[in-house]
Short mmCIF file of C-alpha atoms in Angstrom, two decimals:
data_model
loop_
_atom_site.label_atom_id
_atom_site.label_comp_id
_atom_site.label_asym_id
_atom_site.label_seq_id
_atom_site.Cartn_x
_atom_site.Cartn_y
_atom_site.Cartn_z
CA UNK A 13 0.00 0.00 0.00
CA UNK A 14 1.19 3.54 -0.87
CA UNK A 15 2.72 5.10 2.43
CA UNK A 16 0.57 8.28 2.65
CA UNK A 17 2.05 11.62 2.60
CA UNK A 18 2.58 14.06 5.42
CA UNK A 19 0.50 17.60 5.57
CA UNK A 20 -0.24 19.98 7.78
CA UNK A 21 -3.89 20.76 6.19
CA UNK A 22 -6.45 20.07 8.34
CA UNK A 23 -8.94 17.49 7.76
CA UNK A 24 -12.51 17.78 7.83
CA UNK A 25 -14.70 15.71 11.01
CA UNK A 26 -15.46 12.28 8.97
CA UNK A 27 -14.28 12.89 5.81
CA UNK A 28 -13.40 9.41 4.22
CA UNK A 29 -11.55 9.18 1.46
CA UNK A 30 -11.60 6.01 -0.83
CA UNK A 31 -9.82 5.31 -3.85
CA UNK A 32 -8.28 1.53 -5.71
CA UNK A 33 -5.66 0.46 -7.48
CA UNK A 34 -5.78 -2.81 -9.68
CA UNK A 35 -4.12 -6.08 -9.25
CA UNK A 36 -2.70 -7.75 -12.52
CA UNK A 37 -1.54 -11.63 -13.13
CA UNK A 38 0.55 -12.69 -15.45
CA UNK A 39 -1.24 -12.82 -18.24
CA UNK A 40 -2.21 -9.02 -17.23
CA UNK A 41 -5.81 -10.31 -16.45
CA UNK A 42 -6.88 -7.82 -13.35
CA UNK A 43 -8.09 -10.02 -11.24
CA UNK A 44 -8.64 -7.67 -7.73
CA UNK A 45 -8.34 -4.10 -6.70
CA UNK A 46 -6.63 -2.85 -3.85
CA UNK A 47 -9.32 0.02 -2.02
CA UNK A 48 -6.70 2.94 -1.22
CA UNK A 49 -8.67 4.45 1.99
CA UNK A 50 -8.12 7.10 4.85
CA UNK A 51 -10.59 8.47 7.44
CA UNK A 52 -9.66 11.75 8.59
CA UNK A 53 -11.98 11.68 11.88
CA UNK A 54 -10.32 15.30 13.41
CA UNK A 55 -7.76 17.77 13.09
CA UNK A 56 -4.49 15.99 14.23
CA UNK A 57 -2.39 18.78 12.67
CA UNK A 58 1.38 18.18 11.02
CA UNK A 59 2.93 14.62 11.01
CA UNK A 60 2.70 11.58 9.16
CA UNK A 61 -1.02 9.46 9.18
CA UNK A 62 -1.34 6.44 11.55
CA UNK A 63 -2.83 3.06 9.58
CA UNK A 64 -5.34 3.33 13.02
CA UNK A 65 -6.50 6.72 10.94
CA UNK A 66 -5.91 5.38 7.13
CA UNK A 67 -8.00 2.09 8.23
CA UNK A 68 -10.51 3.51 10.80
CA UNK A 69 -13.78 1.95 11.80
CA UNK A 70 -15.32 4.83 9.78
CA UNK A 71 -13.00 4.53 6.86
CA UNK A 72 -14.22 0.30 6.81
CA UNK A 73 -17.85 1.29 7.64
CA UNK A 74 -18.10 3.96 4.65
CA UNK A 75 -16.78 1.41 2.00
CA UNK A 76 -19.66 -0.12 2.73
CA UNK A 77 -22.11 2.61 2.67
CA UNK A 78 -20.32 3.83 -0.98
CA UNK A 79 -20.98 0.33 -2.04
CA UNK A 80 -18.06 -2.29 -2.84
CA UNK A 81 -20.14 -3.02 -6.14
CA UNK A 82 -19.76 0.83 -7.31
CA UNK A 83 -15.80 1.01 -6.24
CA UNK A 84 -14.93 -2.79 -7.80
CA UNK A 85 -17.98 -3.09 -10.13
CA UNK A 86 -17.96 -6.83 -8.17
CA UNK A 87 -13.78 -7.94 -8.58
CA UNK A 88 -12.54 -8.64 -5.64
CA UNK A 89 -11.21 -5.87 -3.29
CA UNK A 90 -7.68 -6.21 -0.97
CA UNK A 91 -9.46 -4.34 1.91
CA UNK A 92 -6.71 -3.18 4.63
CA UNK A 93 -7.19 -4.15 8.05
CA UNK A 94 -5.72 -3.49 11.49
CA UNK A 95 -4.69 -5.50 14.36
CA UNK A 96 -7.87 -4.05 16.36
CA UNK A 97 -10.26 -4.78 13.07
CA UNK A 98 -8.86 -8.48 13.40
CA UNK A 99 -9.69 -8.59 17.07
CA UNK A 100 -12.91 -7.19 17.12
CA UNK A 101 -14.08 -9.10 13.51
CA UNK A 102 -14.87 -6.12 12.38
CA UNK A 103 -14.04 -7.56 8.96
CA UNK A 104 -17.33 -9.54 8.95
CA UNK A 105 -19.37 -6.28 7.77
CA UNK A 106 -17.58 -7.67 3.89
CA UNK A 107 -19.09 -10.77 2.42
CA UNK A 108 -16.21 -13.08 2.24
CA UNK A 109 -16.53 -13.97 -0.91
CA UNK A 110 -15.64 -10.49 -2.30
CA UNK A 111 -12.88 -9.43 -0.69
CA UNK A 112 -9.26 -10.49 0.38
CA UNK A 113 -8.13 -9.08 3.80
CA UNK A 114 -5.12 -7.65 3.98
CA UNK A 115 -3.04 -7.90 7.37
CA UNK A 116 -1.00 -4.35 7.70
CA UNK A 117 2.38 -4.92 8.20
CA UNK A 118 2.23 -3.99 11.96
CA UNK A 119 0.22 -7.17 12.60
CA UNK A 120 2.74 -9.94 14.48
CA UNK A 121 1.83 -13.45 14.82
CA UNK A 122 0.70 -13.15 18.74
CA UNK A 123 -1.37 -15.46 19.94
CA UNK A 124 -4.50 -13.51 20.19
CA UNK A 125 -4.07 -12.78 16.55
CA UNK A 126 -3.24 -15.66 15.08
CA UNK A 127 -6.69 -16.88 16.90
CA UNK A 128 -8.45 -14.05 15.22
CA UNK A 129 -6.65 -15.08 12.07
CA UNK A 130 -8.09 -19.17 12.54
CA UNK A 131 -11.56 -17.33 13.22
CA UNK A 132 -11.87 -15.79 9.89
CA UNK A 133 -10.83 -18.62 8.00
CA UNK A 134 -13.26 -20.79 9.58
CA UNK A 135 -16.10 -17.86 8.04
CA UNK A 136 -14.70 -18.40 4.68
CA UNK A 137 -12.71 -15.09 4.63
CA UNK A 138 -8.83 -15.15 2.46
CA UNK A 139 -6.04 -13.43 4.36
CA UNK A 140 -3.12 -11.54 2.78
CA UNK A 141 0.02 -10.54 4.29
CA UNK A 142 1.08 -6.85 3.23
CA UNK A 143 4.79 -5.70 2.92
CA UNK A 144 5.87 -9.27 4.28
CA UNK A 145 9.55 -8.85 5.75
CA UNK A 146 10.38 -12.39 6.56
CA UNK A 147 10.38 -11.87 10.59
CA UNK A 148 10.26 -15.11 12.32
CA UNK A 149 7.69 -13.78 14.47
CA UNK A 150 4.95 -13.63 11.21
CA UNK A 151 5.56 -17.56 10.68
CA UNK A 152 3.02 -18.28 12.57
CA UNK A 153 0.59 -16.57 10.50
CA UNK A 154 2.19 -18.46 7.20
CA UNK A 155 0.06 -21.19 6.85
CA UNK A 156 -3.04 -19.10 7.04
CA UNK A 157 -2.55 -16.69 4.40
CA UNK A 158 -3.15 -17.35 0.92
CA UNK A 159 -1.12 -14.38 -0.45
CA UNK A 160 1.76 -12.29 0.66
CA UNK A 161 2.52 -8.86 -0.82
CA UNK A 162 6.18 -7.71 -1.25
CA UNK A 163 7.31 -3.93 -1.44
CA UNK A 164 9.98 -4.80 -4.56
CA UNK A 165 10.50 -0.81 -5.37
CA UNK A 166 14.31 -0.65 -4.48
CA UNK A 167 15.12 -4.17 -3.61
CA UNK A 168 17.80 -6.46 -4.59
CA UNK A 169 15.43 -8.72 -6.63
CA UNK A 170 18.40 -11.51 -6.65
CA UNK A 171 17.88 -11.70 -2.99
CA UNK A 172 14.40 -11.14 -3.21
CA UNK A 173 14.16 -14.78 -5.02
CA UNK A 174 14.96 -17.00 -2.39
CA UNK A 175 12.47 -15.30 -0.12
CA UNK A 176 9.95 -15.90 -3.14
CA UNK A 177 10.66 -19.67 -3.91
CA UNK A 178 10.24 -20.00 0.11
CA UNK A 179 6.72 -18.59 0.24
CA UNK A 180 6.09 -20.53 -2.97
CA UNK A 181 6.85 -23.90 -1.60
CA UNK A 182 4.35 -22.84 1.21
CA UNK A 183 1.69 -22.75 -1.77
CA UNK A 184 1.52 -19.02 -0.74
CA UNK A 185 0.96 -16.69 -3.93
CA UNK A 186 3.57 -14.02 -4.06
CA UNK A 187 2.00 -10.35 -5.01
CA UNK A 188 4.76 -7.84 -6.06
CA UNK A 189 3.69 -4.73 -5.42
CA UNK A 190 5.18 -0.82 -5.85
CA UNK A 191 5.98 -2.32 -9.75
CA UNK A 192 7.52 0.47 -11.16
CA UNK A 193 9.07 -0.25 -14.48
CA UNK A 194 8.87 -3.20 -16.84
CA UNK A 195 12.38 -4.07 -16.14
CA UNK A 196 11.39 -5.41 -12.30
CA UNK A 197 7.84 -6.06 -13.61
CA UNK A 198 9.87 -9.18 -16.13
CA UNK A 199 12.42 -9.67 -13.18
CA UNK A 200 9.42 -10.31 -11.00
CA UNK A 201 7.78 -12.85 -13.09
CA UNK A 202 11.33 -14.90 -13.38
CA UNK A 203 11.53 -15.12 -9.61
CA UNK A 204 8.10 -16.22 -9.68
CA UNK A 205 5.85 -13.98 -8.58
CA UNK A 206 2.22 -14.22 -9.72
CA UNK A 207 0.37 -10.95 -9.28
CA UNK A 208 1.41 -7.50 -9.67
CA UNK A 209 0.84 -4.14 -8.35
CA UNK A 210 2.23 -0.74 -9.49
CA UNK A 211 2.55 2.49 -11.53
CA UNK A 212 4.01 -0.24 -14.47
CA UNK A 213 0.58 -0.98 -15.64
CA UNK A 214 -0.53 3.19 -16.11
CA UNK A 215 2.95 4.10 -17.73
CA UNK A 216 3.53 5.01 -21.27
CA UNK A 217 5.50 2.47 -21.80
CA UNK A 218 3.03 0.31 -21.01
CA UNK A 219 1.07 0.68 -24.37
CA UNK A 220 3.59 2.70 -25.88
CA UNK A 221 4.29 1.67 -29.81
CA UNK A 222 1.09 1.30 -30.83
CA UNK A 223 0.00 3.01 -34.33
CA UNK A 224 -3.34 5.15 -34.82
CA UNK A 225 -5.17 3.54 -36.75
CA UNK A 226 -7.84 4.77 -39.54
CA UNK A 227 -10.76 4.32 -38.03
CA UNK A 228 -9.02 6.65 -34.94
CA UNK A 229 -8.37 9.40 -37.41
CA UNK A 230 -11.26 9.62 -38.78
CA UNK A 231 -12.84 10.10 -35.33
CA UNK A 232 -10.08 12.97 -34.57
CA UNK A 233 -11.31 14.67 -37.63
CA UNK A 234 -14.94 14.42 -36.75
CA UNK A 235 -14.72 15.47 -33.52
CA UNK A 236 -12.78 18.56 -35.04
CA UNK A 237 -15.96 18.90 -37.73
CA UNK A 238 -18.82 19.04 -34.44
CA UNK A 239 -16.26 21.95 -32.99
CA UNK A 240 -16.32 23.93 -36.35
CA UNK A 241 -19.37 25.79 -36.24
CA UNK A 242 -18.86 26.46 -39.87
CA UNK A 243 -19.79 22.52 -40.70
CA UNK A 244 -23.42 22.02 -41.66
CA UNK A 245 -24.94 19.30 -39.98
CA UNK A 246 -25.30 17.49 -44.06
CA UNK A 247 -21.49 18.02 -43.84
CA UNK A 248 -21.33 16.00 -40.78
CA UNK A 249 -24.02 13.20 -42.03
CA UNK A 250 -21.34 13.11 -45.24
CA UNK A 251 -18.35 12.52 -42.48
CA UNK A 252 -20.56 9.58 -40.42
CA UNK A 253 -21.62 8.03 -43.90
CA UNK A 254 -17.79 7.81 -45.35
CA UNK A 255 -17.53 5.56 -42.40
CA UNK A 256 -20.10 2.63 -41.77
CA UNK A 257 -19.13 1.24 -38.50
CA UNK A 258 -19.04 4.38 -37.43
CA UNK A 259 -22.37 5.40 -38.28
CA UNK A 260 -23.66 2.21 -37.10
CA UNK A 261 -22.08 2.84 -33.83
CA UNK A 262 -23.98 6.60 -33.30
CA UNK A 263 -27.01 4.80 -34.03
CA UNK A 264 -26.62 2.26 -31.25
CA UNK A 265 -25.26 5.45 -28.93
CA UNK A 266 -28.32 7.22 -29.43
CA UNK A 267 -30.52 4.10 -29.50
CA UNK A 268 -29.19 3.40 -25.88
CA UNK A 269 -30.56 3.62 -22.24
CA UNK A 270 -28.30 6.84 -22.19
CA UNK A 271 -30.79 8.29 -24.50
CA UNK A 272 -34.12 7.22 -23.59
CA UNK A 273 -33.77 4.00 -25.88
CA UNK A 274 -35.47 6.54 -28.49
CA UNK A 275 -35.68 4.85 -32.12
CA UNK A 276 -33.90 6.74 -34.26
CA UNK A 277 -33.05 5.62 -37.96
CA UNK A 278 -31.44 8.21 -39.90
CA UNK A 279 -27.76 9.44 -39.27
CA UNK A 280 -29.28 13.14 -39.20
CA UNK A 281 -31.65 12.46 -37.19
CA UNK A 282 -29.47 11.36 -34.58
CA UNK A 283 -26.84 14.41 -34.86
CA UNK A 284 -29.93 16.82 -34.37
CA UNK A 285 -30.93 14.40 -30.98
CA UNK A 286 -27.77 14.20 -29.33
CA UNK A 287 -26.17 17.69 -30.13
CA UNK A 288 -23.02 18.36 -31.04
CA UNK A 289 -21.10 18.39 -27.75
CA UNK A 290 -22.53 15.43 -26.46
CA UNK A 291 -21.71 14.04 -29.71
CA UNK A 292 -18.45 15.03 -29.41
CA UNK A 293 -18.40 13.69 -25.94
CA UNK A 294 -19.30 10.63 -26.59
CA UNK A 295 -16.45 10.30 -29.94
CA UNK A 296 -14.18 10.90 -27.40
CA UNK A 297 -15.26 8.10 -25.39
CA UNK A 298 -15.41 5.24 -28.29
CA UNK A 299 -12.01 6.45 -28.87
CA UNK A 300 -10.63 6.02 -25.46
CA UNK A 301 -12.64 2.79 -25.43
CA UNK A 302 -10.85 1.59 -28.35
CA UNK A 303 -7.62 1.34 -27.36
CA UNK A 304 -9.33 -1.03 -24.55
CA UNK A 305 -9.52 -3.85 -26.64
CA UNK A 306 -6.37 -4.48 -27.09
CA UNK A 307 -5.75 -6.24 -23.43
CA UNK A 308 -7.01 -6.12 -19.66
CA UNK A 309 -4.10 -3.48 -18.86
CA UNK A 310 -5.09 -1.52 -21.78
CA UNK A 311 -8.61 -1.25 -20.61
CA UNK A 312 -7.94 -0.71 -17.06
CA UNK A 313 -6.49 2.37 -17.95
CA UNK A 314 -9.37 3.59 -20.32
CA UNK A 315 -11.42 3.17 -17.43
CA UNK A 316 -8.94 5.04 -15.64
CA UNK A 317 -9.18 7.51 -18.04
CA UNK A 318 -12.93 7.72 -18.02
CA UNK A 319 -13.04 8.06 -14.18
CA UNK A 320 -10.74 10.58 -14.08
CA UNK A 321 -12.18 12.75 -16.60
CA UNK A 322 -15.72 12.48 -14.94
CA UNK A 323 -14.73 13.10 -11.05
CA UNK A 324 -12.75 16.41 -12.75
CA UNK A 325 -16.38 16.75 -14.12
CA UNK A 326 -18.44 15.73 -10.87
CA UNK A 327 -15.67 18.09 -8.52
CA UNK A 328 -16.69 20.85 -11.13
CA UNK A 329 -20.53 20.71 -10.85
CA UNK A 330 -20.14 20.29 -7.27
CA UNK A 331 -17.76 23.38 -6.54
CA UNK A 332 -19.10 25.66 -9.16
CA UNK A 333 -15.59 26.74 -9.89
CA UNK A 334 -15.60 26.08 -13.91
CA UNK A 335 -17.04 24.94 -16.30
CA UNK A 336 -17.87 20.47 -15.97
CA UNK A 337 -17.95 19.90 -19.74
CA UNK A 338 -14.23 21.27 -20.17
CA UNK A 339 -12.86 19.94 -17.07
CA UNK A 340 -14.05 16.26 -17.91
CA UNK A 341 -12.23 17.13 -21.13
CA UNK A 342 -9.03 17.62 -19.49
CA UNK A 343 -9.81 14.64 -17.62
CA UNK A 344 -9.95 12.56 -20.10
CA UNK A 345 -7.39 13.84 -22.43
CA UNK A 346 -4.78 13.77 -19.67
CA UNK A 347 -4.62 10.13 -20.16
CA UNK A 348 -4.06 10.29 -24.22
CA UNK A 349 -1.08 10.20 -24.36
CA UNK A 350 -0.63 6.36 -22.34
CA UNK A 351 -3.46 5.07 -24.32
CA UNK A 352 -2.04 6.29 -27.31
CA UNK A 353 1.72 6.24 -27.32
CA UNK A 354 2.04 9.65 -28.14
CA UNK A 355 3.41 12.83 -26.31
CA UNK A 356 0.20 14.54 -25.42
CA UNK A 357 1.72 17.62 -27.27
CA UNK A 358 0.58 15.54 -30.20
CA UNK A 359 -2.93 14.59 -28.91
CA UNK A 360 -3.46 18.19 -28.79
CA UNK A 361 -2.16 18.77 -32.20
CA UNK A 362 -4.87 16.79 -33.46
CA UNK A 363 -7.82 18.59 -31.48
CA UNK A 364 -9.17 22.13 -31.38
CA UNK A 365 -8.83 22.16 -27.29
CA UNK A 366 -8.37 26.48 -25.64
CA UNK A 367 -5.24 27.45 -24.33
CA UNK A 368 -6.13 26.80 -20.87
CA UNK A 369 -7.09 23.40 -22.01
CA UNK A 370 -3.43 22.90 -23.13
CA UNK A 371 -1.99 24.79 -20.12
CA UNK A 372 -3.21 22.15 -17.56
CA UNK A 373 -2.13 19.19 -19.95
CA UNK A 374 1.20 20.41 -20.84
CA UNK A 375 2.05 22.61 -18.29
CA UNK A 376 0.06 21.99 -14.98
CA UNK A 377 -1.11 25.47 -15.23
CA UNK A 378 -4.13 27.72 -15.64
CA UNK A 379 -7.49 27.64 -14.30
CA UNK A 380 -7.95 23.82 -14.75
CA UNK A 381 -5.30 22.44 -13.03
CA UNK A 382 -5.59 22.24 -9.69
CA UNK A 383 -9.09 20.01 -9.93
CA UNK A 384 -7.09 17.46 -12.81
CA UNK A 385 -4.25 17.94 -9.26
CA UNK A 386 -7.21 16.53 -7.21
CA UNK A 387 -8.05 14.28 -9.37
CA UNK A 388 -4.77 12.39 -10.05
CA UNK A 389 -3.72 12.50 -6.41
CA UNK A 390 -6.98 11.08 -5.27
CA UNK A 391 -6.94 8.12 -7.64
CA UNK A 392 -2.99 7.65 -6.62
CA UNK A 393 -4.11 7.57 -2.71
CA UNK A 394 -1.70 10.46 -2.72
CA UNK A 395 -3.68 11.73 0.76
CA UNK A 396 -1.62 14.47 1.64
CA UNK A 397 -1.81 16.40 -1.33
CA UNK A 398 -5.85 16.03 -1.81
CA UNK A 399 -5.49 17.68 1.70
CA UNK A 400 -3.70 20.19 0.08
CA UNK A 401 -6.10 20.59 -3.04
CA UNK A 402 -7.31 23.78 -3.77
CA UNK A 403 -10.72 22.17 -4.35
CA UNK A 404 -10.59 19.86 -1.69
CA UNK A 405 -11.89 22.47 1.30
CA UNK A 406 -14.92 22.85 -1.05
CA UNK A 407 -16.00 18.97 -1.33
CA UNK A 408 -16.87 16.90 1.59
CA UNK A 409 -17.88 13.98 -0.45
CA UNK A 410 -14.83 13.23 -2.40
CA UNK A 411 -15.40 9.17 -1.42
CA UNK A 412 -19.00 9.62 -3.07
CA UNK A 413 -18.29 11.44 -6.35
CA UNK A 414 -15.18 9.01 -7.07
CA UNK A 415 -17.61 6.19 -6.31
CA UNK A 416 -19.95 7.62 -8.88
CA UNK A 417 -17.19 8.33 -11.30
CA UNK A 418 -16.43 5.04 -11.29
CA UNK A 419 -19.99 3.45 -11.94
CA UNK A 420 -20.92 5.80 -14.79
CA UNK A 421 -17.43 4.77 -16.68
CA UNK A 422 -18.09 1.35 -16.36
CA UNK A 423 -21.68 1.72 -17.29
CA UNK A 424 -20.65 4.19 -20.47
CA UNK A 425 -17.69 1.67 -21.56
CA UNK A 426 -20.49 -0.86 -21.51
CA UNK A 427 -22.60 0.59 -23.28
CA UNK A 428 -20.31 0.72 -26.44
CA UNK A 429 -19.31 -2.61 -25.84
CA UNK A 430 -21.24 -3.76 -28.28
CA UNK A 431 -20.21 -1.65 -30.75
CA UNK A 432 -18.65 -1.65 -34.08
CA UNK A 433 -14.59 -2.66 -33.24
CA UNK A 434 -13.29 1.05 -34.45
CA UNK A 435 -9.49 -0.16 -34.68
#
């Protein structure tokens, strides 16, 4: 788990803040998240954050009142515990069956814990062991836990190996976690670790290479057509019919749930319905989603991408500071460059996007930037500097709109699921 950063910002009474992170095997199926949480409960003033205040019973408790379902959309979630959540089977508010609990790394293999431990297997629950160190006193716990996490960022992965073949010959499944570069993501699979945890998988490099292909051009250009006020709407029913899949694809948009599931049959039709930004907003969406298909890393960070660009959007509407279209714009877009291999200067080469617009992307700068700020360092569980957010005084439901970013990406990717492959 990230180690939170220290700030001198006071917190607000109760303010939870919940993010995730995703867990990848081998084959870079996700397979869990990690939920990224901290309760602030009162002004404690400077110094680092306790786990007793990053796992509180409030912090636990409001996981559950957000919903697991709207934070995982129902993968499993690595939920954090504490020695005093152990005791006091506080875990048992979770339905075992969707979540992995994770012992922090200040849990030792007492007695009265390793009790608590038997307990919760006997209810069906699977344990975890985060940022394992190999001290005799955890051995205990060994033969409980189904999965141990090790903090590789730094190590000497030679000498991490034999720790790794031990827990392997235990049947324990080794998670490598803090997987910052593909380098020690491949020297982590040779040692034989089996899941993976990290800034690896929402890198550049990670889908870096890939080529643009036709289909994505011609929905750049488009998208620069509905932002030309110039261009008729026959201009832009001539642009959808060059392109059949693409045409086929605005019918199902408009055709959707999202729309009233209104019957519409004409491509004009349909551009007069939906509007032009909308339209627009949605082109940029089927081209985010595209690059999804590709794998289960790819699409993770679509949906990153999606989420991002609609809390920017949600933290707008809620503050009033800005305008919500533009910032889930810069949301979005902030992410292009990963999904596409390309310097975002590029991305913006390609789309008629305000100098403001650019300023935040390329510069961190302008009006715009400090909520994208927010943004990023809420989804990186980067606590100290949402304290420090110039929005963040403004919001006391940061845990709610994330939660709601979250389900309206994955409902919006699935809607266009079914679409026309635009690669």
């Amino acid at each position: 788990m990230p180690t939170p950063s220290s700030s001198a910002a006071p917190w607000h009474a109760q303010q939870v803040f919940v993010a995730r992170q995703p867990i990848f095997d081998r084959d870079n199926h996700r397979v869990a998240y990690e939920l990224l949480y901290r309760s602030s409960q009162q002004a404690t003033g400077a110094g680092s954050i306790s786990s007793e205040v990053m796992c509180s019973d409030t912090a636990l408790h409001s996981v559950v009142s957000i919903g697991l379902d709207r934070l995982t959309a129902g993968v499993t979630a690595f939920v954090n515990v504490t020695r005093e959540h152990l005791l006091g089977e506080l875990y048992k508010i979770f339905d075992p069956s969707t979540v992995v609990l994770e012992l922090l790394e200040s849990i030792d293999g007492e007695p009265a814990v390793l009790a608590a431990c038997q307990r919760a297997l006997a209810e069906g629950y699977t344990l975890a062991l985060d940022d394992y160190d190999g001290r005799p006193s955890l051995d205990v716990l060994l033969p409980l836990v189904k999965i141990v996490k090790l903090d590789v960022l730094h190590c000497d992965l030679s000498a991490l190996a034999v720790q790794v073949q031990s827990l392997r010959a235990r049947g324990i499944t080794v998670l490598a976690e803090r997987v910052e570069t593909r380098e020690v993501y491949d020297r982590c699979v040779e040692i034989g670790c089996a899941l993976f945890q990290g800034y690896v998988f929402s890198r550049p490099e990670t889908l870096a290479g890939r080529a643009i292909s036709m289909q994505q051009v011609t929905m750049f250009n488009i998208i620069n057509l509905l932002r030309d006020p110039d261009v008729t709407d026959s201009g832009l029913e001539d642009a959808f019919r060059s392109h059949p899949s693409l045409s086929l694809a605005l019918l199902r948009i408009v055709n959707s749930a999202s729309f009233g599931a209104r019957s519409v049959a004409s491509i004009h039709h349909a551009i007069r319905l939906i509007g032009r930004e909308a339209l627009s907003r949605w082109l940029l969406v089927m081209l985010v989603a595209s690059v999804g298909r590709d794998s289960e890393v790819a699409n993770e960070a679509v949906t990153q991408a999606m989420v991002r660009g609609r809390f920017c959007e949600l933290l707008t509407m809620q503050t009033g500071n800005g305008e919500p279209s533009t910032r889930f714009l810069v949301g979005l877009l902030s992410r292009m460059d990963v999904l596409l291999g390309l310097p975002i200067a590029s991305v913006l080469e390609r789309l008629p996007v305000d100098e403001d617009v650019r300023a935040a992307l390329l510069r961190g700068q302008g009006p715009h930037a400090p909520t994208l700020a927010l943004a990023i360092a809420y989804e990186s569980g980067n606590w100290g500097e949402v304290d420090r957010g110039e929005d963040a005084d403004a919001v006391e439901t940061l845990s709610e709109l994330y939660a709601d970013a979250v389900a309206w990406a994955v409902e919006r990717l699935g809607s266009i699921v079914d679409a026309p492959t635009t690669r």
